[in-house]
Amino acid sequence: MRSDEVSISLYKRIKESEAKYHLDGTHFFLPESAIEDNITEKNIKAELGLGFWGKVKQVVSKGDLPTTVLRDAKKAFTILVYINESKSIKGLLDEGIKDSDLPLRREAENSGVLLSHDKSKRFKSLQTMNDSVVDSFLEKQWIVMAPTFDSTRNHLDIPSLCPLPFSNIEALTGSHSSVLYKGEIHYSHYRGGKGGNNNITIAIKRFLREKLFNQELKNLRILQELDHPYLIRHIATYTQEKSYCIISPFAEGGDLVNMWKSLDHIVRDDKLMLSSIEQMKHIAEALKALHEVNCRHGDLKPENIFHFTDDGDGKLVIADVGVSRTHREATEMRAAGTSTRATTRSYEAPETLSKEDEARSRKYDIWSLGCILYEYTLWLSHDYEAIESLSRARKAPHHEFYLLMKPTPVIEPIVLAAFTALREDPRCKNGTALEALMKLIQDKLLQIQVDDRCTAAELVEHLQMILDDIKSKRIPALNDVTLPPQKLRFVRADHFEIIEE
């Protein structure tokens, strides 16, 4: 029990500043900001009773005690405040303790001598204390040890007892190989952002197997070297016991599907057409960057394209690079509500099943991106339900954009019919950007033969040409019609038909 009212005040202020997070149980950490705010010269003097009469007690081997604490040992002092042994700071400072020496450990079992974490320093001053007090120090030290993340995107090996500076953790989705959480990093534990006192919203992908995590680390190193604005940039990776985690910025706009749904009400005009083709080009540029370092994505789908809404219309960013090269998801991908959006296989290229024994080329990604841009264009021309109905109309159970036929696969008939319907749309015909986009997707991307598909670099060039033509007014984005056609809906039974609503 503390007898000193000032000590109670400092202890309580620190205690009340603790933050709590739930990940594998309930844990507490003391944020860096709380240490900065509470371990001040005034509070140190008040805690130690260092008034005018006690100035002689302030002197330590390396100078004024409060100054030395503030410079070298705020965390060590905080731990001593927690266990009601703040006056022991003088002995530790005389032995040269610094916060960088934490966490401390016993030199030997039941020894009162403590070692710095790298074993380069010995601290004897606490051995005169009761053994339980030393235990309290060693236990309580972890509350000030939550790591700080920065823009270096380093890998951290975090001790099992060390708390993490996270809050508001919630599980979003999971599979047999990983779990995805949404959470926040405390603002004072992240030094790579815009500053301020707002926590940083993050995504935490937790791998359940070390092998998969190590493969993902290799992919992340490639992305880190590329440092491309339209490829996901992780914040850090860490391991803690059997937790293998990747921390990334959280896309508040969700994925591409979420974007389509949230913007479904927007008027389909030249401005939307222009910004959408810009977004398509950005995705193609990211894929081009990957392919230039001989890396294919392998699992492109709308759910792996994230929508960051920080600036203006936001930007689309490719995520989950290389996932399919390390494992094959056995479960269907996450879907909202009762949506019938297909499994991952929906976006796989036809050579996946027709040539299972052959290595997949980078043009595998081009087919997948062709499927995505096809749906994007369908949304641009109509709405999200048009995408959904086309998915339902393709052959179950995987709803691919092709049919496996002998001797070679063919484009799904309903997909071809939808191409025809789109290109006959009065807004599309006679030399519009929308027509050029549809032609590009059909002629250069969704081609059964791998060699007939364009490269990512060529795709970027084609999209840039369409953008240049719009901006120079050589072609209209789309025709202005008095009465836009009804929304397309697709139905499949033993045959298929197109219904206009």
CSV table of N, CA and C in Angstrom, one decimal, residues 350 354 367 400-416 446-449:
chain,number,residue,atom,x,y,z
A,350,PRO,N,-8.0,-21.2,-68.4
A,350,PRO,CA,-8.3,-22.6,-68.8
A,350,PRO,C,-7.2,-23.6,-68.8
A,354,SER,N,-6.8,-27.9,-68.1
A,354,SER,CA,-6.6,-28.6,-69.4
A,354,SER,C,-5.1,-29.0,-69.5
A,367,TRP,N,-5.2,-13.7,-68.2
A,367,TRP,CA,-6.6,-14.2,-68.3
A,367,TRP,C,-7.4,-13.8,-67.0
A,400,GLU,N,-16.6,-20.7,-64.2
A,400,GLU,CA,-15.5,-20.2,-64.9
A,400,GLU,C,-16.0,-19.4,-66.2
A,401,PHE,N,-15.1,-18.7,-66.8
A,401,PHE,CA,-15.4,-17.9,-68.0
A,401,PHE,C,-15.2,-18.7,-69.3
A,402,TYR,N,-14.9,-20.0,-69.1
A,402,TYR,CA,-14.7,-20.9,-70.2
A,402,TYR,C,-15.4,-22.3,-69.9
A,403,LEU,N,-15.5,-23.1,-70.9
A,403,LEU,CA,-16.0,-24.5,-70.7
A,403,LEU,C,-14.9,-25.4,-71.2
A,404,LEU,N,-14.7,-26.5,-70.4
A,404,LEU,CA,-13.7,-27.5,-70.8
A,404,LEU,C,-14.4,-28.4,-71.9
A,405,MET,N,-13.8,-28.3,-73.1
A,405,MET,CA,-14.3,-29.1,-74.2
A,405,MET,C,-13.1,-29.8,-74.9
A,406,LYS,N,-13.4,-30.8,-75.6
A,406,LYS,CA,-12.3,-31.5,-76.4
A,406,LYS,C,-12.4,-31.1,-77.8
A,407,PRO,N,-11.2,-30.8,-78.5
A,407,PRO,CA,-9.9,-31.0,-78.0
A,407,PRO,C,-9.4,-29.8,-77.2
A,408,THR,N,-10.1,-28.7,-77.1
A,408,THR,CA,-9.6,-27.5,-76.4
A,408,THR,C,-10.8,-26.8,-75.8
A,409,PRO,N,-10.5,-26.1,-74.7
A,409,PRO,CA,-11.6,-25.3,-74.0
A,409,PRO,C,-12.1,-24.2,-74.9
A,410,VAL,N,-13.3,-23.7,-74.6
A,410,VAL,CA,-13.9,-22.6,-75.4
A,410,VAL,C,-14.5,-21.6,-74.4
A,411,ILE,N,-14.6,-20.4,-74.9
A,411,ILE,CA,-15.2,-19.3,-74.0
A,411,ILE,C,-16.6,-19.7,-73.7
A,412,GLU,N,-17.1,-19.5,-72.5
A,412,GLU,CA,-18.4,-19.7,-72.1
A,412,GLU,C,-19.4,-19.0,-73.0
A,413,PRO,N,-20.4,-19.7,-73.6
A,413,PRO,CA,-21.3,-19.0,-74.5
A,413,PRO,C,-22.0,-17.8,-73.9
A,414,ILE,N,-22.4,-17.9,-72.6
A,414,ILE,CA,-23.1,-16.7,-72.0
A,414,ILE,C,-22.2,-15.5,-71.9
A,415,VAL,N,-20.8,-15.8,-71.8
A,415,VAL,CA,-19.9,-14.7,-71.8
A,415,VAL,C,-19.8,-14.0,-73.2
A,416,LEU,N,-19.8,-14.9,-74.2
A,416,LEU,CA,-19.7,-14.3,-75.6
A,416,LEU,C,-21.0,-13.5,-75.9
A,446,LEU,N,-9.0,-12.3,-72.9
A,446,LEU,CA,-9.7,-13.5,-72.7
A,446,LEU,C,-9.6,-14.4,-74.0
A,447,GLN,N,-8.4,-14.9,-74.1
A,447,GLN,CA,-8.0,-15.8,-75.2
A,447,GLN,C,-7.7,-17.1,-74.7
A,448,ILE,N,-8.2,-18.2,-75.2
A,448,ILE,CA,-8.0,-19.5,-74.7
A,448,ILE,C,-6.5,-19.9,-74.9
A,449,GLN,N,-5.9,-19.6,-76.0
A,449,GLN,CA,-4.5,-19.9,-76.2
A,449,GLN,C,-3.6,-18.9,-75.5
